Coordinates of C-alpha atoms and ligand atoms in Angstrom, one line a residue:
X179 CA 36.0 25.2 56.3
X180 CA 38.4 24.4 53.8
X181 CA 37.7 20.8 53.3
X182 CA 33.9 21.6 53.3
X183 CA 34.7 24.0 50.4
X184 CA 36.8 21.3 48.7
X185 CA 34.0 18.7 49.3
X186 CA 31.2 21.2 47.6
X187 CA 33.3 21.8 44.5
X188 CA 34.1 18.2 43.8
X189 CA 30.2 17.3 44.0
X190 CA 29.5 20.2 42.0
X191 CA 32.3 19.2 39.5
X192 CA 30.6 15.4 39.5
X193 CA 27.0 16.7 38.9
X194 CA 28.6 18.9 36.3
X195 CA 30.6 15.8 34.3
X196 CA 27.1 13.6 34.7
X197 CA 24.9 16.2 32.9
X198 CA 27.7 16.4 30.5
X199 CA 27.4 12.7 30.2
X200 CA 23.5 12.6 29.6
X201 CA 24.2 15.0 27.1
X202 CA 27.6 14.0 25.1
X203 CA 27.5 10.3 24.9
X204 CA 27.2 9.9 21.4
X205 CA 24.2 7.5 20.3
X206 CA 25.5 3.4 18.8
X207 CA 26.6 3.7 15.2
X208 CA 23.4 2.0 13.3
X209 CA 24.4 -1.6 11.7
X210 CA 24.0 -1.3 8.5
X211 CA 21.8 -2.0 6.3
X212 CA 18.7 -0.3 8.1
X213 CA 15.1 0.1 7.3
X214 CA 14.2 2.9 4.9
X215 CA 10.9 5.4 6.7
X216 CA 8.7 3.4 4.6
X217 CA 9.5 -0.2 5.9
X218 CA 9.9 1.2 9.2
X219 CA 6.3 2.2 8.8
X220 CA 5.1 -1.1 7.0
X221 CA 6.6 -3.0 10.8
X222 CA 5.2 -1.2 12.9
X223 CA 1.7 -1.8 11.0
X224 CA 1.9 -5.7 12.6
X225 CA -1.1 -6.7 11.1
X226 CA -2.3 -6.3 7.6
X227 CA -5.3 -7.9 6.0
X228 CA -5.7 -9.0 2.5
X229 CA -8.5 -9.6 0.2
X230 CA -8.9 -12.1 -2.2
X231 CA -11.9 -11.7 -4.2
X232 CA -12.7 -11.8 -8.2
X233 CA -14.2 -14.3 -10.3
X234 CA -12.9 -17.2 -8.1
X235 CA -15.2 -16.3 -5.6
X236 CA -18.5 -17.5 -8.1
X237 CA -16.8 -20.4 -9.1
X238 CA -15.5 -22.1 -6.3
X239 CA -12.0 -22.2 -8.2
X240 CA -8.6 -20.8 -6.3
X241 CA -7.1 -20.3 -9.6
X242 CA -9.0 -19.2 -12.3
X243 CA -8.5 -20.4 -16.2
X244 CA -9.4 -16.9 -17.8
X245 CA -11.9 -17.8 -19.7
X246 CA -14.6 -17.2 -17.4
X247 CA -17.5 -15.1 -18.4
X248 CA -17.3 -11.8 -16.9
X249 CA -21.1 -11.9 -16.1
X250 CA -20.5 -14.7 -13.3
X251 CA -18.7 -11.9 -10.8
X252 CA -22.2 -10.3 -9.5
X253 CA -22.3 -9.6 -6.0
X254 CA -25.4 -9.0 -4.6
X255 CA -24.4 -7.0 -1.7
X256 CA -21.0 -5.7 -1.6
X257 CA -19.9 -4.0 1.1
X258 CA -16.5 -2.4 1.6
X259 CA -17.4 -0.4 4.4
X260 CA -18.1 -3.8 6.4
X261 CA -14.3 -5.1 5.4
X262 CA -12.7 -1.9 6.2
X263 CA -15.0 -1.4 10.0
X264 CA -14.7 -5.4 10.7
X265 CA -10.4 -5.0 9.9
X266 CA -10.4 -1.3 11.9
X267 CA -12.6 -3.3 14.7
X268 CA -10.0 -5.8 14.9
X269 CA -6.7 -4.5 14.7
X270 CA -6.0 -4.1 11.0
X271 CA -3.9 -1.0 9.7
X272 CA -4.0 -2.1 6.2
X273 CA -6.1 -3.7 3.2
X274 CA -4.7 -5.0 0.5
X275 CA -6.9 -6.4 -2.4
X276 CA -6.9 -8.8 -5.2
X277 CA -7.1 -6.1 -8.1
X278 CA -6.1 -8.4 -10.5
X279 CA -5.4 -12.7 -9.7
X280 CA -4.0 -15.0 -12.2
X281 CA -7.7 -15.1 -14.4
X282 CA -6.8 -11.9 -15.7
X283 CA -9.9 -10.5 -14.4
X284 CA -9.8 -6.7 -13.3
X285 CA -11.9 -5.3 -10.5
X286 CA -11.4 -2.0 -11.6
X287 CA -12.2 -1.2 -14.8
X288 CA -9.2 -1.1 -16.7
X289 CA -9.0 0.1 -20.0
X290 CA -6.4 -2.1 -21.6
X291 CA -8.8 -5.1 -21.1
X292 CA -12.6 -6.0 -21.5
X293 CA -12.1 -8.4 -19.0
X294 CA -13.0 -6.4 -16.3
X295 CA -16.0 -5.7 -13.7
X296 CA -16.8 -3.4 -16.9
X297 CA -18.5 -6.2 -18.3
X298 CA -20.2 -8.0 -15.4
X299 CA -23.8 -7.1 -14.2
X300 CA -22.5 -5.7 -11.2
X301 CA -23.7 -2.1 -11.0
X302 CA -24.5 -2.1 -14.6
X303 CA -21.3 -2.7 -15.2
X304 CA -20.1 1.2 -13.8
X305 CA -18.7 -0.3 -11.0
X306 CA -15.1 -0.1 -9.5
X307 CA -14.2 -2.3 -6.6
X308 CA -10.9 -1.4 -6.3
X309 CA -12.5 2.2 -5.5
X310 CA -15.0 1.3 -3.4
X311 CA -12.8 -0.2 -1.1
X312 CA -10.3 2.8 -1.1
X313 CA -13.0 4.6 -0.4
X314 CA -14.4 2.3 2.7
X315 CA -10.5 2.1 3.8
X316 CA -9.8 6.2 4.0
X317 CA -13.2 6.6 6.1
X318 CA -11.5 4.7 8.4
X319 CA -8.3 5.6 8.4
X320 CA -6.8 2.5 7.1
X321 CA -3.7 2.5 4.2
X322 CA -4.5 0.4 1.5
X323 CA -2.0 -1.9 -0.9
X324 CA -2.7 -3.5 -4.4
X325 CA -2.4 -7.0 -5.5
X326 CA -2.0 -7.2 -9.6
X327 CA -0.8 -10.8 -10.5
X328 CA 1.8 -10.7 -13.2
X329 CA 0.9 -14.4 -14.0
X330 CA -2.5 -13.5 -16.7
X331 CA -4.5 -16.4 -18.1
X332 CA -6.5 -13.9 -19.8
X333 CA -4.5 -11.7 -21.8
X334 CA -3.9 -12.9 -25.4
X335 CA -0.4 -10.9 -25.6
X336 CA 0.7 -12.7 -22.3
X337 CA 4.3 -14.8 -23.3
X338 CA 5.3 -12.2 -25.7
X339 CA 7.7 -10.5 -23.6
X340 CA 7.5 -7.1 -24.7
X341 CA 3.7 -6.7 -25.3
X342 CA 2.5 -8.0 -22.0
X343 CA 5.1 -6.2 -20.2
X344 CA 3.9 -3.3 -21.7
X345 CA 0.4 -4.2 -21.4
X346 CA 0.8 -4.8 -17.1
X347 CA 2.5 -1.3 -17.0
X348 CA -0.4 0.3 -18.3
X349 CA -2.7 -2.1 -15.4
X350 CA 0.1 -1.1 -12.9
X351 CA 0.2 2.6 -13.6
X352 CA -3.6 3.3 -13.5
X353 CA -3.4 1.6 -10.2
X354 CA -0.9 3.7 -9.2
X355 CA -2.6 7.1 -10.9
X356 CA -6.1 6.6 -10.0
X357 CA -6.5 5.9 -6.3
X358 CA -4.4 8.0 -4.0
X359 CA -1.6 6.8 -1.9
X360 CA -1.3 3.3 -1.9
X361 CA 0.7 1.8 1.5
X362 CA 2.1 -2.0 -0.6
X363 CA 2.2 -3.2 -4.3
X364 CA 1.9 -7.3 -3.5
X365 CA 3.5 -8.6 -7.0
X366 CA 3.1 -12.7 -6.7
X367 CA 5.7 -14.7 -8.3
X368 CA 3.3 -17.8 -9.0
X369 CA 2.9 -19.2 -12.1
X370 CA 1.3 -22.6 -13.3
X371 CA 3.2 -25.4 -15.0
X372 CA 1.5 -24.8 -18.3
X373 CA 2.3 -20.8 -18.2
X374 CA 4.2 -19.6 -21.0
X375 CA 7.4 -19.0 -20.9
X376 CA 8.3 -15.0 -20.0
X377 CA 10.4 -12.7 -18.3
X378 CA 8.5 -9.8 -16.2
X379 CA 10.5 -6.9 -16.6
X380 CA 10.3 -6.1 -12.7
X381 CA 12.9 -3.6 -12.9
X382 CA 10.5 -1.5 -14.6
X383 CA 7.5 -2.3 -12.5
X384 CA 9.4 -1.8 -9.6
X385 CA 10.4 1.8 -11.0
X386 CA 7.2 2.6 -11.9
X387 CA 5.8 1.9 -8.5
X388 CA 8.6 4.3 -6.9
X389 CA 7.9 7.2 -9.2
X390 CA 4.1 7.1 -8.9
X391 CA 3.9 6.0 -5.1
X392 CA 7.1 6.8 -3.4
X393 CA 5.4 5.7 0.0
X394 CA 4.5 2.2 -0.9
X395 CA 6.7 -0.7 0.0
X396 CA 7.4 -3.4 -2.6
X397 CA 6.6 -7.1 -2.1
X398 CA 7.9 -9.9 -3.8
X399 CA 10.1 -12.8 -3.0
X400 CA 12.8 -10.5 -3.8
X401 CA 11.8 -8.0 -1.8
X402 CA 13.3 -5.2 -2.9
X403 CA 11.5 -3.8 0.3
X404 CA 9.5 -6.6 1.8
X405 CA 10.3 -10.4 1.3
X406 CA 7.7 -13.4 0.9
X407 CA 8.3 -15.6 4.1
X408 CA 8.5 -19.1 2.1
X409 CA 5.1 -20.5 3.3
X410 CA 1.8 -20.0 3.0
X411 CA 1.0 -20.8 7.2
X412 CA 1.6 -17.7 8.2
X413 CA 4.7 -19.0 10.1
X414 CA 8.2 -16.9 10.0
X415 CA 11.6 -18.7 11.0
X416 CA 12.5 -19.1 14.7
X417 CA 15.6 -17.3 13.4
X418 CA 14.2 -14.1 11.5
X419 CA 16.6 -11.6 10.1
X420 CA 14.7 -8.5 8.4
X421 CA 18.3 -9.3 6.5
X422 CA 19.5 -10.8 3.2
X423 CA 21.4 -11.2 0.1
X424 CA 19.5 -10.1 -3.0
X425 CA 21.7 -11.6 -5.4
X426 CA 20.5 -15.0 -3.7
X427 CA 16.8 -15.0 -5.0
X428 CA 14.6 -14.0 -7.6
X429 CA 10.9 -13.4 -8.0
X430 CA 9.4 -17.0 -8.5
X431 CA 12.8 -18.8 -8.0
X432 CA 12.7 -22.2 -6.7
X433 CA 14.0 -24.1 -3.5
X434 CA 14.6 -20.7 -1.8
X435 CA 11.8 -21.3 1.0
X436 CA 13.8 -21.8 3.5
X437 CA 16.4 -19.2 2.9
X438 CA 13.2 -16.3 2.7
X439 CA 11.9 -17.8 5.9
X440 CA 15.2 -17.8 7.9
X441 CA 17.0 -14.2 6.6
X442 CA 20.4 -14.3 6.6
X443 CA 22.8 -12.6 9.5
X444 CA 24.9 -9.8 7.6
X445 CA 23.4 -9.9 5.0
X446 CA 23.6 -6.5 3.0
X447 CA 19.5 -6.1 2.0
X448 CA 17.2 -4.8 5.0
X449 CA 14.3 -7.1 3.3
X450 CA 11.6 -7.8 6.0
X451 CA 9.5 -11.1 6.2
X452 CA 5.9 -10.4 5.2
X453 CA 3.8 -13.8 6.6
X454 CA 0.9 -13.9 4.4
X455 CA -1.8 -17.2 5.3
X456 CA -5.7 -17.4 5.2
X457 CA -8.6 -17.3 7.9
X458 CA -9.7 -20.4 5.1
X459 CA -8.4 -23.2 3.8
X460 CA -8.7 -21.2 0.4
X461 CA -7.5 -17.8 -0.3
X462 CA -11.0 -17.4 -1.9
X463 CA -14.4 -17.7 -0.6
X464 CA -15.9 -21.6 -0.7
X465 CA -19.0 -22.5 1.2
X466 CA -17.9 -25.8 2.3
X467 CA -15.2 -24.2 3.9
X468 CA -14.8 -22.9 7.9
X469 CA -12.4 -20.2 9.4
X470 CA -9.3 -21.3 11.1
X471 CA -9.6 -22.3 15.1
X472 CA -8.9 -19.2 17.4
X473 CA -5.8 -21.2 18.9
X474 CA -4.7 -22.0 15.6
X475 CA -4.9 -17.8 14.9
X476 CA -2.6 -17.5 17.8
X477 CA -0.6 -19.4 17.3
X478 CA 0.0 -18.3 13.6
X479 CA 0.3 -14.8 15.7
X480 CA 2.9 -15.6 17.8
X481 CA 4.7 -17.1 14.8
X482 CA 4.9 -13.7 12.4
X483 CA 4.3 -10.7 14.7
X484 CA 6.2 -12.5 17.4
X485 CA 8.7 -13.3 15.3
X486 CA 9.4 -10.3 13.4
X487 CA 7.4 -10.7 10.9
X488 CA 4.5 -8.9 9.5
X489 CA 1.2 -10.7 9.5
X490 CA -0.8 -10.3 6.5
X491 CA -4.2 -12.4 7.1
X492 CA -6.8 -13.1 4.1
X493 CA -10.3 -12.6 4.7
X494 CA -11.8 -13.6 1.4
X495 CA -15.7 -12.4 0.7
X496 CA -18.2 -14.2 0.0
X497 CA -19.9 -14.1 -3.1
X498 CA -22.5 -11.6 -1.3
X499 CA -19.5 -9.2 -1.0
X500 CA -18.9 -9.3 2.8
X501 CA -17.0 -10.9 5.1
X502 CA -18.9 -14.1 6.4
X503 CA -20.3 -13.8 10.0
X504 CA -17.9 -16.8 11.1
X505 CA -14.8 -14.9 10.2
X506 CA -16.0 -11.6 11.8
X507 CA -16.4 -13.8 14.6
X508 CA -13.4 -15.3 14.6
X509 CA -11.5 -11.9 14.0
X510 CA -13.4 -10.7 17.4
X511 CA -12.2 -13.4 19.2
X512 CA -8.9 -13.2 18.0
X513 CA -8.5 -9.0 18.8
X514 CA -10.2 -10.2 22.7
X515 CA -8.1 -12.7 23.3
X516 CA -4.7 -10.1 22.0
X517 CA -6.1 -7.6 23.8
X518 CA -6.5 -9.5 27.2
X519 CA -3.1 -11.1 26.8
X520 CA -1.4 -7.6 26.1
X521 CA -3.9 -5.7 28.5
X522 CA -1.5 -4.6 30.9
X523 CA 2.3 -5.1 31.0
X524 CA 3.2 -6.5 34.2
X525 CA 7.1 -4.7 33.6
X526 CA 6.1 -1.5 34.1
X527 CA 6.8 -0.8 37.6
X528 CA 10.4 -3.0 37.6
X529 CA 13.6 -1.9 38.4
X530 CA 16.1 -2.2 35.5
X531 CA 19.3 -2.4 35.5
X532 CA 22.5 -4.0 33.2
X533 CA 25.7 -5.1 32.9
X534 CA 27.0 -2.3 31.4
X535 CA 25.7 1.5 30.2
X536 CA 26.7 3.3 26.9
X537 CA 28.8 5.9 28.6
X538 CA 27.3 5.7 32.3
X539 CA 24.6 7.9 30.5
X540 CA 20.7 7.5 31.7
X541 CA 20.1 8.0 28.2
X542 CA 20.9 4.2 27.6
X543 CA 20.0 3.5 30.6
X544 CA 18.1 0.2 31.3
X545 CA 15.3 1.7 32.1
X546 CA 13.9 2.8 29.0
X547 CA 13.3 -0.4 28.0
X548 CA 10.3 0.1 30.1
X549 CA 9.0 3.4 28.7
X550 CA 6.8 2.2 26.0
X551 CA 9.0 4.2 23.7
X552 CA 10.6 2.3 20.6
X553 CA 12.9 5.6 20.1
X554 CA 14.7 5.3 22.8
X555 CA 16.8 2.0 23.8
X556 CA 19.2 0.6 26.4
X557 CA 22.9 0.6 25.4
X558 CA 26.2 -0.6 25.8
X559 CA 29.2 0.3 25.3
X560 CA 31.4 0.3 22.2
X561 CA 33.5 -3.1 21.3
X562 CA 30.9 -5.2 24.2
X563 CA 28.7 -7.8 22.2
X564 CA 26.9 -9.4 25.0
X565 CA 24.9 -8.2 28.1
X566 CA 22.7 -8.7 30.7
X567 CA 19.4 -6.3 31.4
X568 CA 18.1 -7.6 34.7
X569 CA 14.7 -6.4 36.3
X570 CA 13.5 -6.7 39.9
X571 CA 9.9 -6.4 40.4
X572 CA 8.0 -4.4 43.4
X573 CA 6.1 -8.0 44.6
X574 CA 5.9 -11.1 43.1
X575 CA 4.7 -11.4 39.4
X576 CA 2.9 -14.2 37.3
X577 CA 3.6 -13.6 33.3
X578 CA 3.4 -16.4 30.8
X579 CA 4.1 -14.1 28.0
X580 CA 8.0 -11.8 27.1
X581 CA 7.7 -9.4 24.8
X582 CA 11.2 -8.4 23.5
X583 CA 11.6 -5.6 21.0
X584 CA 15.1 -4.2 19.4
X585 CA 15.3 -0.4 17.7
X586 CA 15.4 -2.1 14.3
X587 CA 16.1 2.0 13.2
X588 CA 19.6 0.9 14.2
X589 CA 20.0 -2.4 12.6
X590 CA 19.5 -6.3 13.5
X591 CA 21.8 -6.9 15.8
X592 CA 20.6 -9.7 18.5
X593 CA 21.6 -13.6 17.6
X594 CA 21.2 -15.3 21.1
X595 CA 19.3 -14.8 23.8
X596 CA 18.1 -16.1 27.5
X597 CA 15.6 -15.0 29.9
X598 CA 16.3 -16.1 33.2
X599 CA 14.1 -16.1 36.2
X600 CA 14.7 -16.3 40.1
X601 CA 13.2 -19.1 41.1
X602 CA 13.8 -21.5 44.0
X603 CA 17.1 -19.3 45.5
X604 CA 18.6 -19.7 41.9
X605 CA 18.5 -18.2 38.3
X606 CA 16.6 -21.0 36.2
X607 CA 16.1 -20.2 32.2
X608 CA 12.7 -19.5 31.2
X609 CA 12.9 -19.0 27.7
X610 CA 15.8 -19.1 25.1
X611 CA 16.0 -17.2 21.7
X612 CA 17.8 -16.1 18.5
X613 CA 16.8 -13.1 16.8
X614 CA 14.4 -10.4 18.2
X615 CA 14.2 -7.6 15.8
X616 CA 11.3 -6.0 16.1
X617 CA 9.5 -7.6 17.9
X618 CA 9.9 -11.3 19.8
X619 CA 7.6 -12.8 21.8
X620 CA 7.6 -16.0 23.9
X621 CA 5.1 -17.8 25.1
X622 CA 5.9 -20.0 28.5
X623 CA 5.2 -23.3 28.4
X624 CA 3.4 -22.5 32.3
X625 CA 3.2 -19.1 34.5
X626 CA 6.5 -18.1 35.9
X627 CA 6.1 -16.4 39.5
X628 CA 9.6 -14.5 40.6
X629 CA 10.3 -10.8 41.8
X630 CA 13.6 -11.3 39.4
X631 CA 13.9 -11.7 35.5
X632 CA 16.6 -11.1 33.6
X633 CA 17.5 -11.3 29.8
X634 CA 21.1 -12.7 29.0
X635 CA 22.1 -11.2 25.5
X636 CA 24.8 -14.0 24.7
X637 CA 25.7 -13.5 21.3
X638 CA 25.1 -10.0 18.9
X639 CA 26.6 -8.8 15.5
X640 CA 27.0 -5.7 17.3
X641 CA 26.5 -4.1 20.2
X642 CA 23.5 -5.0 21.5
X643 CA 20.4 -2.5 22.0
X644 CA 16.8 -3.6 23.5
X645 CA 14.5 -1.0 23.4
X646 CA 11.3 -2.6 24.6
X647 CA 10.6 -5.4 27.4
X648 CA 7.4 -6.5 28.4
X649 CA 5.5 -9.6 30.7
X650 CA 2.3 -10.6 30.4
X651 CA -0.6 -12.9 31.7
X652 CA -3.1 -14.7 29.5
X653 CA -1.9 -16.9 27.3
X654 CA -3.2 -20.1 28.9
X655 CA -6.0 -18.4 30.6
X656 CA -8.2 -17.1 27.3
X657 CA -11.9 -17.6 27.6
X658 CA -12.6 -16.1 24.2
X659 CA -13.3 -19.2 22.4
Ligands
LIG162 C1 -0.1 -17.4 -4.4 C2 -1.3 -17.5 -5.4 O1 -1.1 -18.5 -6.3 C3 -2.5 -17.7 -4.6 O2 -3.6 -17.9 -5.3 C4 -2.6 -16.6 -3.6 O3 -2.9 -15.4 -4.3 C5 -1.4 -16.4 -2.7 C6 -1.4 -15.2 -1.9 O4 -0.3 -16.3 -3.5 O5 1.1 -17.4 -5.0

């Protein structure tokens, strides 16, 4: 009777100390730096689409000289509730437009310039794309960002430093004032050879943009929130830290390309690789030109999303003012052929388990990598770097496609990687990585079939954390095209 006694009050003391466990473990410092809300939000977006459209598009020019007449920009048909439905359609959460490219030309009407849809035919002159397309973007719930180009090849006062400073603060600010929350200010450091010579006093731009619209995110090539990812393919490094050194770039600076594509581990700036590349050959509309491939859209896909990047894809109007039926097209195919990859995750109904949990708690346990959650996370303890999360599947399973994903709300953390699949009586590598963030996906180079995967975390700046993996079927088997 004793012993029973004995026996009951040491499970009840075990079940006690578990729930106190779940409950105590305290959650993985964060590795500094970490995302603020608003690039947090900006990652999660995945997929933003951008606008180039102005004068350009009625000259067949990618940069304009500024001296073009104002009457040339007449669309006959423009239609910003067909950009923001085609982008909603197809996967888009934001639009950001060309308010203002290197010609100077404004397609708002500003009123520190005459150069401006103010003085084109369009509408009589009383209309205002930049409204027009908040206006399409809100009815569908979609954010929208601004593009003003500091480089002006327009504006008389441009090269004296104080006056056109002053003169693109007053552009910037009715920007900011005069359409509602705006989700990204895109400042381009371009410049052509025969610019003049002028500092942009960013500091104050950048100021400016946090005072009037606290919610956007800031791009540039240095950052301070989002970074330019050093090429215009739409490619981000195989090696992508949302991290890097400030100090080490500059709007415009040269021979930096490789260093915004790559990030740099520990570095002290959470800076996140935006992947901006066009549909087109151009970043404006020109007849003679055709949409990229839908493989070659994938592909450009799995090399900024799956990467840790975000993609932001040009769809330039024509001179009509809509998107060409080829690129809708395209864009179709493109959401298809995403949404059949990533229709169902073949993960779901695995067994997880790992090397080690933070604190024997279920809290970190492996298996909420496989709750669709990106708040919650596997995790090890304190002072372990590496790890192995290992998943057994209820019956054999054909993927082609991993989708990793780490709590970037935590910090980067994860330098090395290797999935590993049972195969043949043994464990035989399927894919090898560096940096997740967050999110990494790898496409096989043929299905894997295996009741067993498991990811080998081999190297981590700190402890390591995964809070999402997923398989998937599809890659090689589209029949969107
Ligand atoms: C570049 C510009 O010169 C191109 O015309 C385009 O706007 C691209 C997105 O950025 O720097």
């Amino acid at each position: 009777m004793m012993r029973r006694f004995l026996l009951l009050a040491l499970l009840m003391s075990l079940a006690a100390a578990d729930v106190q466990a779940q409950t105590e473990v305290p959650p993985p410092r964060p590795l500094l730096p970490i995302p603020t809300a608003r690039q947090l939000d900006w990652q999660r977006d995945e997929l933003r689409l951008f606008l180039h459209f102005g004068v350009n598009t009625f000259t067949h020019r990618e940069w304009g000289t500024g001296d073009e007449d104002p009457a040339l920009f007449n669309p006959t048909n423009l239609d910003a509730q067909q950009w923001a439905r085609v982008a909603k359609e197809t996967g888009f959460k934001t639009l950001i437009l060309t308010a203002k490219h290197h010609d100077g030309f404004t397609l708002w009407p500003s009123r520190y310039t005459n150069h401006s849809v103010a003085s084109s035919p369009w509408q009589n002159g009383e209309g205002d794309v930049v409204q027009a397309l908040v206006e399409a973007a809100r009815a569908e719930s979609l954010k929208v960002g601004l593009y003003l180009s500091p480089w002006d090849r327009h504006e008389p006062s441009y090269g004296e430093e104080q006056a056109y400073n002053a003169f693109y603060l007053g552009q910037l600010r009715e920007l900011l004032t005069q359409y509602g929350p705006l989700a990204e200010v895109w400042f381009d450091g371009a410049k052509g050879e025969d610019a003049k010579d002028m500092a942009y006093d960013f500091d104050a731009f950048w100021s400016t943009v946090r005072q009037l619209q606290p919610g956007a995110v800031l791009f540039s090539d240095a950052g301070p929130d989002v970074r330019w990812i050093g090429n215009e393919h739409g490619f981000a490094g195989e090696t992508n830290w949302s991290t890097y050194d400030r100090t080490k770039v500059g709007v415009g600076m040269a021979g930096i390309s490789d260093y915004l594509n790559v990030g740099e581990a520990g570095a002290p700036d959470w800076v996140p690789g935006e992947c901006d590349v066009s549909i087109r050959p151009g970043w404006f509309y020109h007849p003679d030109q055709a949409p990229k491939s839908l493989d070659h859209l994938l592909e450009i896909y799995f090399k900024s999303v799956g990467r840790n990047c975000v993609l932001l894809l040009n769809v330039p109007p024509t001179p009509e003012g809509r998107f060409h039926p080829a690129d809708v097209e395209r864009l179709q195919a493109f959401r298809a052929t995403l949404d059949h990859i990533f229709a169902t995750d073949l993960a779901v109904d695995a067994q997880a388990t790992a090397s080690n949990t933070r604190g024997g708690s279920s809290v970190y346990g492996a298996a909420q990598v496989l709750d669709n959650n990106l708040e919650t996370y596997w995790a090890v303890d304190d002072g372990i770097h590496t790890g192995t999360l290992a998943l057994t599947l209820p019956r054999p399973t054909t993927f082609d496609v991993i989708r990793l994903q780490e709590p970037i709300q935590l910090g980067q953390r994860i330098a090395r990687y290797t999935v590993e699949a049972w195969v043949n009586e043994g464990w035989q590598a399927i894919s090898t990585g560096t940096t997740i963030g967050y999110k990494k996906l790898d496409r096989l180079a043929a299905p894997v079939t295996t009741t067993q995967v498991r990811i080998v975390i081999a190297d981590a700046l700190a402890e390591p954390l995964l809070a999402e993996v997923g398989l998937y079927l599809g890659n090689r088997t589209n029949t969107a095209e």
